[in-house]
Amino acid sequence: LFRFLIPFGTGILTSIFCKPFIINWILISLVAISLSWLFTKNKYATGKYALRWLAGIPFYTAFFGIGCITGWLTDAGNYHSHFSAFTENSIIAIEASEPAAETKKGIRIFAKVKAIKNCEKWIPVRGNLVIYIRDTSHNLKVKYKDNLLIAAKYYAVSGPSNPEAFDFREYLRNKGIHH
């Protein structure tokens, strides 16, 4: 069991950090699963000890590919229904995924995007967003699960400008937030 978790976990980490082309890994996994079945059927995996490694390669490759596919599927930014695929400067319906945090310049809200208004109709979308609202008086109180309609212009999160500085973009990406 542990032998299969290593390539599976490595595949997940590869999909997180390298953004592999998913079609390649689907095909490679299918070929590896087919070879694994063929080698098992022909008893290469249970036969002579000298040939057992031959059956192990496609098994490990299959689990690595399945890990890549699993990691890719969990990132909402890989889907066509992600809100960033639509026109910016639209009205978006969001749901606060955490209570709002007060900052020096205003309020920061982590939210899930539920729908976007595009050409006078609401389209269901997915994705996470961090929103900064300038409100130094802190009159706006947003609680967990509050629904809001906002007209927003969203940008991709920029990386650190100083070497060895805290990478806020990476922190947000690990939370599934790219904008």
Tab-separated table of C-alpha atoms in Angstrom:
chain	number	residue	atom	x	y	z
A	1	LEU	CA	0.000	0.000	0.000
A	2	PHE	CA	2.756	2.445	0.943
A	3	ARG	CA	4.539	1.697	-2.339
A	4	PHE	CA	1.557	3.034	-4.265
A	5	LEU	CA	1.054	6.104	-2.065
A	6	ILE	CA	4.525	7.419	-2.929
A	7	PRO	CA	3.928	7.717	-6.716
A	8	PHE	CA	0.339	8.864	-6.112
A	9	GLY	CA	1.464	11.633	-3.726
A	10	THR	CA	4.324	12.569	-6.046
A	11	GLY	CA	1.804	12.879	-8.884
A	12	ILE	CA	-0.383	15.203	-6.809
A	13	LEU	CA	2.599	17.384	-5.899
A	14	THR	CA	3.702	17.451	-9.539
A	15	SER	CA	0.270	18.675	-10.632
A	16	ILE	CA	0.302	21.395	-7.968
A	17	PHE	CA	3.749	22.772	-8.700
A	18	CYS	CA	4.332	21.990	-12.400
A	19	LYS	CA	0.867	22.309	-13.990
A	20	PRO	CA	1.201	19.290	-16.325
A	21	PHE	CA	-0.706	19.008	-19.580
A	22	ILE	CA	-3.551	16.793	-18.367
A	23	ILE	CA	-4.326	14.987	-21.631
A	24	ASN	CA	-0.793	13.549	-21.663
A	25	TRP	CA	-1.216	12.134	-18.167
A	26	ILE	CA	-4.608	10.664	-18.952
A	27	LEU	CA	-3.141	8.831	-21.943
A	28	ILE	CA	-0.011	7.756	-20.046
A	29	SER	CA	-2.162	6.455	-17.168
A	30	LEU	CA	-4.408	4.501	-19.530
A	31	VAL	CA	-1.403	2.926	-21.253
A	32	ALA	CA	0.199	2.120	-17.887
A	33	ILE	CA	-3.014	0.548	-16.560
A	34	SER	CA	-3.306	-1.511	-19.749
A	35	LEU	CA	0.313	-2.685	-19.469
A	36	SER	CA	-0.210	-3.480	-15.782
A	37	TRP	CA	-3.231	-5.609	-16.640
A	38	LEU	CA	-1.328	-7.319	-19.466
A	39	PHE	CA	1.692	-8.055	-17.274
A	40	THR	CA	-0.522	-9.384	-14.472
A	41	LYS	CA	-2.537	-11.527	-16.890
A	42	ASN	CA	0.661	-12.994	-18.352
A	43	LYS	CA	1.931	-13.604	-14.793
A	44	TYR	CA	5.010	-11.392	-15.097
A	45	ALA	CA	4.094	-9.874	-11.723
A	46	THR	CA	3.810	-13.224	-9.964
A	47	GLY	CA	6.445	-15.224	-11.817
A	48	LYS	CA	10.186	-15.201	-11.485
A	49	TYR	CA	11.609	-12.685	-9.063
A	50	ALA	CA	13.950	-11.364	-11.776
A	51	LEU	CA	10.973	-10.171	-13.866
A	52	ARG	CA	8.780	-8.663	-11.123
A	53	TRP	CA	10.242	-5.179	-11.620
A	54	LEU	CA	8.873	-5.269	-15.186
A	55	ALA	CA	5.300	-5.248	-13.873
A	56	GLY	CA	6.102	-2.617	-11.228
A	57	ILE	CA	7.012	0.141	-13.680
A	58	PRO	CA	3.530	0.464	-15.274
A	59	PHE	CA	1.849	0.170	-11.847
A	60	TYR	CA	3.908	3.031	-10.442
A	61	THR	CA	3.463	5.078	-13.618
A	62	ALA	CA	-0.307	4.546	-13.445
A	63	PHE	CA	-0.477	5.706	-9.823
A	64	PHE	CA	1.723	8.710	-10.595
A	65	GLY	CA	-0.591	9.650	-13.497
A	66	ILE	CA	-3.709	9.152	-11.374
A	67	GLY	CA	-2.149	11.450	-8.765
A	68	CYS	CA	-1.498	14.104	-11.454
A	69	ILE	CA	-5.080	13.846	-12.683
A	70	THR	CA	-6.473	14.047	-9.124
A	71	GLY	CA	-4.408	17.133	-8.351
A	72	TRP	CA	-5.457	18.770	-11.608
A	73	LEU	CA	-9.157	18.071	-10.989
A	74	THR	CA	-9.112	19.728	-7.560
A	75	ASP	CA	-7.967	23.112	-8.928
A	76	ALA	CA	-11.031	25.161	-9.933
A	77	GLY	CA	-8.888	27.344	-12.219
A	78	ASN	CA	-8.598	24.452	-14.675
A	79	TYR	CA	-12.302	24.516	-15.556
A	80	HIS	CA	-14.102	26.592	-18.195
A	81	SER	CA	-16.677	27.597	-15.591
A	82	HIS	CA	-14.067	29.496	-13.554
A	83	PHE	CA	-15.095	33.126	-13.130
A	84	SER	CA	-11.833	34.417	-14.651
A	85	ALA	CA	-12.900	33.019	-18.043
A	86	PHE	CA	-15.608	35.697	-18.231
A	87	THR	CA	-15.387	39.406	-18.910
A	88	GLU	CA	-13.884	41.508	-16.177
A	89	ASN	CA	-15.823	44.440	-14.719
A	90	SER	CA	-18.916	42.270	-14.312
A	91	ILE	CA	-21.223	42.002	-11.353
A	92	ILE	CA	-20.422	38.892	-9.360
A	93	ALA	CA	-22.331	37.088	-6.614
A	94	ILE	CA	-20.041	35.919	-3.830
A	95	GLU	CA	-20.348	34.078	-0.539
A	96	ALA	CA	-17.913	34.912	2.254
A	97	SER	CA	-15.875	31.818	3.084
A	98	GLU	CA	-14.359	33.430	6.204
A	99	PRO	CA	-15.363	36.352	8.403
A	100	ALA	CA	-14.067	39.670	7.062
A	101	ALA	CA	-10.737	40.818	8.466
A	102	GLU	CA	-10.084	44.482	9.189
A	103	THR	CA	-6.855	45.906	7.781
A	104	LYS	CA	-5.335	49.384	8.015
A	105	LYS	CA	-6.803	50.428	4.670
A	106	GLY	CA	-10.142	48.637	4.879
A	107	ILE	CA	-11.552	45.133	4.866
A	108	ARG	CA	-10.279	41.845	3.389
A	109	ILE	CA	-12.812	39.171	2.454
A	110	PHE	CA	-12.061	35.626	1.302
A	111	ALA	CA	-15.010	34.513	-0.813
A	112	LYS	CA	-16.364	31.845	-3.145
A	113	VAL	CA	-17.700	33.164	-6.440
A	114	LYS	CA	-21.168	31.719	-7.071
A	115	ALA	CA	-22.388	33.504	-10.218
A	116	ILE	CA	-21.461	36.249	-12.651
A	117	LYS	CA	-23.783	38.590	-14.531
A	118	ASN	CA	-22.829	38.506	-18.179
A	119	CYS	CA	-25.021	40.141	-20.850
A	120	GLU	CA	-28.013	40.598	-18.551
A	121	LYS	CA	-28.124	36.961	-17.377
A	122	TRP	CA	-26.627	35.195	-14.388
A	123	ILE	CA	-24.216	32.380	-15.139
A	124	PRO	CA	-23.185	29.934	-12.389
A	125	VAL	CA	-19.396	29.907	-11.991
A	126	ARG	CA	-16.788	28.580	-9.579
A	127	GLY	CA	-13.625	29.867	-8.029
A	128	ASN	CA	-12.290	31.642	-4.981
A	129	LEU	CA	-11.437	35.304	-4.643
A	130	VAL	CA	-9.843	37.614	-2.111
A	131	ILE	CA	-11.493	41.048	-2.008
A	132	TYR	CA	-10.121	44.248	-0.545
A	133	ILE	CA	-12.636	46.985	0.177
A	134	ARG	CA	-11.438	50.457	1.138
A	135	ASP	CA	-13.386	51.313	4.244
A	136	THR	CA	-11.254	52.963	6.918
A	137	SER	CA	-14.301	53.575	9.101
A	138	HIS	CA	-14.909	49.783	9.215
A	139	ASN	CA	-18.678	50.212	8.945
A	140	LEU	CA	-19.120	47.194	6.684
A	141	LYS	CA	-19.569	43.986	8.697
A	142	VAL	CA	-19.330	40.787	6.668
A	143	LYS	CA	-19.842	37.471	8.433
A	144	TYR	CA	-19.176	33.888	7.364
A	145	LYS	CA	-21.612	32.697	4.640
A	146	ASP	CA	-22.889	36.242	3.896
A	147	ASN	CA	-23.891	36.690	0.256
A	148	LEU	CA	-22.850	39.870	-1.559
A	149	LEU	CA	-23.230	41.328	-5.029
A	150	ILE	CA	-20.211	43.349	-6.070
A	151	ALA	CA	-19.040	45.120	-9.174
A	152	ALA	CA	-15.384	44.271	-9.174
A	153	LYS	CA	-12.352	44.405	-11.374
A	154	TYR	CA	-10.203	41.421	-10.503
A	155	TYR	CA	-6.519	40.877	-11.099
A	156	ALA	CA	-4.225	37.895	-10.832
A	157	VAL	CA	-2.278	37.967	-7.569
A	158	SER	CA	1.275	39.185	-8.134
A	159	GLY	CA	4.315	37.449	-6.688
A	160	PRO	CA	6.756	38.905	-4.177
A	161	SER	CA	8.856	41.814	-5.394
A	162	ASN	CA	11.728	41.069	-3.014
A	163	PRO	CA	13.713	37.863	-3.093
A	164	GLU	CA	13.160	35.615	-0.064
A	165	ALA	CA	10.057	37.635	0.908
A	166	PHE	CA	6.818	35.948	1.970
A	167	ASP	CA	5.067	34.701	-1.168
A	168	PHE	CA	1.447	35.773	-0.650
A	169	ARG	CA	0.575	34.518	-4.143
A	170	GLU	CA	1.702	30.990	-3.210
A	171	TYR	CA	-0.183	31.214	0.087
A	172	LEU	CA	-3.384	32.168	-1.743
A	173	ARG	CA	-2.812	29.556	-4.452
A	174	ASN	CA	-2.706	26.865	-1.761
A	175	LYS	CA	-6.149	28.113	-0.677
A	176	GLY	CA	-7.393	27.882	-4.288
A	177	ILE	CA	-7.312	31.654	-4.855
A	178	HIS	CA	-5.704	33.057	-7.997
A	179	HIS	CA	-7.386	36.501	-8.159
